[in-house]
Structure formats: C-alpha cells, structure tokens
XYZ file of C-alpha atoms in Angstrom:
194
model
C 0.333 57.028 38.651
C 1.627 53.747 37.187
C 2.741 53.108 33.641
C -0.557 51.287 32.983
C -2.603 54.289 34.148
C -0.469 56.607 32.046
C -0.996 54.424 28.965
C -4.783 54.329 29.462
C -4.917 58.116 29.851
C -2.932 58.597 26.668
C -5.232 56.227 24.765
C -8.329 58.086 25.986
C -6.877 61.406 24.824
C -6.049 59.930 21.395
C -9.522 58.338 20.901
C -11.558 60.563 18.517
C -14.855 59.203 19.920
C -13.850 59.625 23.564
C -16.069 62.662 24.042
C -19.140 60.902 22.586
C -21.629 58.983 24.645
C -21.266 55.239 23.900
C -24.049 53.871 21.714
C -26.484 51.571 23.408
C -26.798 48.003 22.129
C -30.233 48.894 20.707
C -28.754 51.841 18.796
C -25.937 49.691 17.391
C -28.427 47.019 16.304
C -30.652 49.670 14.698
C -27.716 51.191 12.790
C -26.562 47.812 11.569
C -30.100 46.847 10.506
C -30.568 50.113 8.696
C -27.272 49.695 6.881
C -28.133 46.140 5.895
C -31.582 46.957 4.549
C -30.578 50.002 2.578
C -30.009 48.959 -1.022
C -29.165 52.439 -2.224
C -26.295 53.011 0.199
C -23.836 50.210 -0.529
C -21.063 52.027 1.308
C -23.014 52.296 4.590
C -22.411 48.694 5.657
C -18.622 48.875 5.432
C -18.660 52.236 7.238
C -20.911 50.914 10.011
C -18.794 47.793 10.377
C -15.654 49.914 10.531
C -17.221 52.142 13.190
C -18.235 49.124 15.261
C -14.731 47.678 14.952
C -13.120 50.994 15.875
C -15.404 51.465 18.863
C -14.833 47.882 19.987
C -11.069 48.194 19.551
C -10.983 51.428 21.520
C -13.097 49.927 24.299
C -10.875 46.879 24.447
C -7.686 48.970 24.531
C -8.974 51.093 27.394
C -10.409 48.283 29.514
C -8.056 45.361 28.888
C -5.639 44.360 31.587
C -2.239 45.689 30.772
C 0.511 43.330 29.752
C 3.768 43.587 31.607
C 6.314 45.681 29.853
C 8.927 43.639 28.112
C 12.289 43.756 29.769
C 14.978 45.231 27.595
C 17.360 42.783 26.022
C 20.678 42.594 27.765
C 23.732 41.607 25.798
C 25.426 38.716 27.548
C 29.062 38.416 26.746
C 30.478 34.934 26.894
C 34.129 34.100 27.119
C 35.803 33.577 23.772
C 35.574 30.032 22.477
C 38.555 27.886 23.173
C 40.145 27.024 19.838
C 42.502 24.142 19.451
C 44.678 24.223 16.355
C 46.082 21.008 15.004
C 48.612 20.292 12.307
C 49.658 17.028 10.750
C 52.453 15.232 12.562
C 54.717 14.918 9.578
C 54.870 11.138 10.053
C 54.441 10.731 6.302
C 57.465 12.954 5.757
C 59.588 10.918 8.206
C 58.325 7.441 7.296
C 57.835 5.948 3.893
C 55.289 3.202 3.434
C 56.842 -0.056 4.636
C 58.131 -2.304 1.819
C 58.843 -6.040 2.086
C 62.160 -5.580 0.252
C 63.297 -2.914 2.720
C 62.326 -5.094 5.694
C 64.140 -8.104 4.214
C 67.322 -6.140 3.562
C 67.343 -4.161 6.861
C 66.257 -6.634 9.550
C 68.810 -8.976 11.085
C 66.276 -10.250 13.644
C 62.473 -10.504 13.328
C 60.017 -12.339 15.550
C 56.457 -12.642 16.806
C 55.875 -12.537 20.549
C 53.490 -11.711 23.379
C 54.270 -9.148 26.088
C 54.528 -10.949 29.428
C 55.848 -8.155 31.610
C 56.650 -4.438 31.592
C 58.898 -3.231 34.390
C 60.627 0.167 34.593
C 60.601 0.661 30.822
C 61.804 -2.874 30.102
C 59.402 -5.036 28.085
C 59.713 -8.824 28.147
C 58.145 -10.768 25.281
C 57.731 -14.537 24.980
C 58.704 -15.517 21.437
C 56.231 -17.651 19.484
C 57.948 -17.468 16.081
C 61.295 -16.261 14.736
C 61.202 -14.972 11.158
C 64.902 -14.125 10.905
C 67.862 -14.542 13.211
C 68.787 -16.985 15.957
C 66.051 -18.777 17.893
C 65.071 -17.179 21.195
C 62.590 -17.910 23.978
C 62.325 -14.325 25.268
C 63.218 -10.890 24.014
C 63.753 -7.852 26.228
C 63.109 -4.442 24.706
C 63.682 -1.029 26.257
C 60.466 0.908 25.707
C 61.410 4.506 25.110
C 58.594 7.061 24.845
C 55.137 6.774 23.379
C 55.842 7.948 19.845
C 53.155 6.651 17.516
C 55.507 5.951 14.636
C 57.616 3.671 16.848
C 55.050 0.866 16.905
C 52.041 0.271 14.679
C 48.819 0.141 16.660
C 48.882 1.791 20.069
C 52.415 3.150 19.581
C 53.910 1.210 22.495
C 54.094 -2.260 23.992
C 51.175 -3.289 26.204
C 50.996 -6.329 28.472
C 49.167 -9.334 26.996
C 49.231 -8.109 23.395
C 50.886 -9.941 20.491
C 53.548 -8.123 18.411
C 55.616 -8.514 15.272
C 59.026 -6.935 15.882
C 62.032 -6.536 13.621
C 65.414 -5.077 14.492
C 68.749 -4.147 12.985
C 71.955 -4.025 15.049
C 69.955 -4.302 18.286
C 67.528 -1.445 17.530
C 63.820 -1.981 16.838
C 62.871 -0.980 13.293
C 60.142 1.650 13.374
C 57.950 3.400 10.799
C 55.608 0.489 10.174
C 58.116 -2.386 10.438
C 57.163 -3.313 14.037
C 53.857 -3.213 15.886
C 50.771 -5.012 17.087
C 50.466 -8.281 15.163
C 46.862 -7.546 14.147
C 47.731 -4.116 12.676
C 46.453 -3.949 9.107
C 49.034 -5.202 6.633
C 51.850 -5.929 9.111
C 51.563 -9.736 9.043
C 51.360 -9.647 5.208
C 54.521 -7.502 5.188
C 56.390 -10.080 7.308
C 55.156 -12.998 5.201
C 56.300 -11.249 1.993
C 59.682 -10.210 3.444
C 60.696 -13.508 5.064
C-alpha cells in the first residue's frame, strides 16, 4: 500500500456520507429545485448548497490524483562569511595638510619633471622647470617602497608621468609636498611657495 492509497482510505473513513449511496444527478437537480422554489424554507437553499459542496469536495478529495509529498526542508550550512576589517591608516596623524610657507622654508630644491626611466629602484626624471635650487637637466631619485604618503597620486613614480618634487638635504619631501603634477592642489602649492 502506498502513501496515496493510505491517504485515500483515511479520507473515506472520515467522510460522514461515505456509507450513503451517491445521489443521482436527477436527485440533486430535484433537491436544488425544491429548495429554490420553497418560499417558506429560507434556510433550505444554504443547506442544500452546503451539502452539494461537501459532497463535491469529498468526491474530489477521494478521486483526485495525489500530489507528491513535499520534501522536508534541509538546513544547508554555508561557510562563515569572510570579513575584512579595515582601519584608517593614520596618515592624517603623521602628515599635516601641506602649507606653502612650510614648503618654502623646508625645500632647498624643487622642480617639475617627467619620469624617463625606472631601473632597479632608481628613477630618472627629465627636468622641465626648477622652482628652487640650481638648474638641472636630470634628477635621479631612489624609489623606496610604495607608501601612499610618500608621493601624492599613485604613491610612487611611474614612467611617463609628470611630477612636482621638492627636497631638503637630498631627501624628497613627503606628506603632500611631492607627487604627480596633476594632483589636486599640488601645482597651486608650488606656485604659492615659490
């Protein structure tokens, strides 16, 4: 015996009209007509309609094709989400906003140049303008690390890009005093300082 057969048998046992002979269509029509025409028995129509609905529902439940049983829900555990925690770099704590007065008083050499070559951490720039210091055609800079506060923009020298660079005692000034020439505010800083 399948689950469907078991369900049908249980429904038949629970049906209160299961032991009665089904009414013929002529009998159902007669009962409905009688209920409709009787003006003294206002409650007969709702009762007859209810009986027809109950009989139809029971017949449908017994004869309908059974639906497949739903499969039980299975809890699927997924691996815990990967969480990346970030904190601020503290660059604001290490670097104050660049000031023209500070640049003017600190820099002993400042220039604008384009990176021509990068070889083994040595950057060669062709100088297009000297803001302070002796004239030069080229400047060589040791590129150490990729720290973002070293150079405005990408954080390091890149071939073909134009830079504004200032230095004091042979060391590049960082924290917003050197970087890509098109970095916001850097050219204005140089113009105000020199």
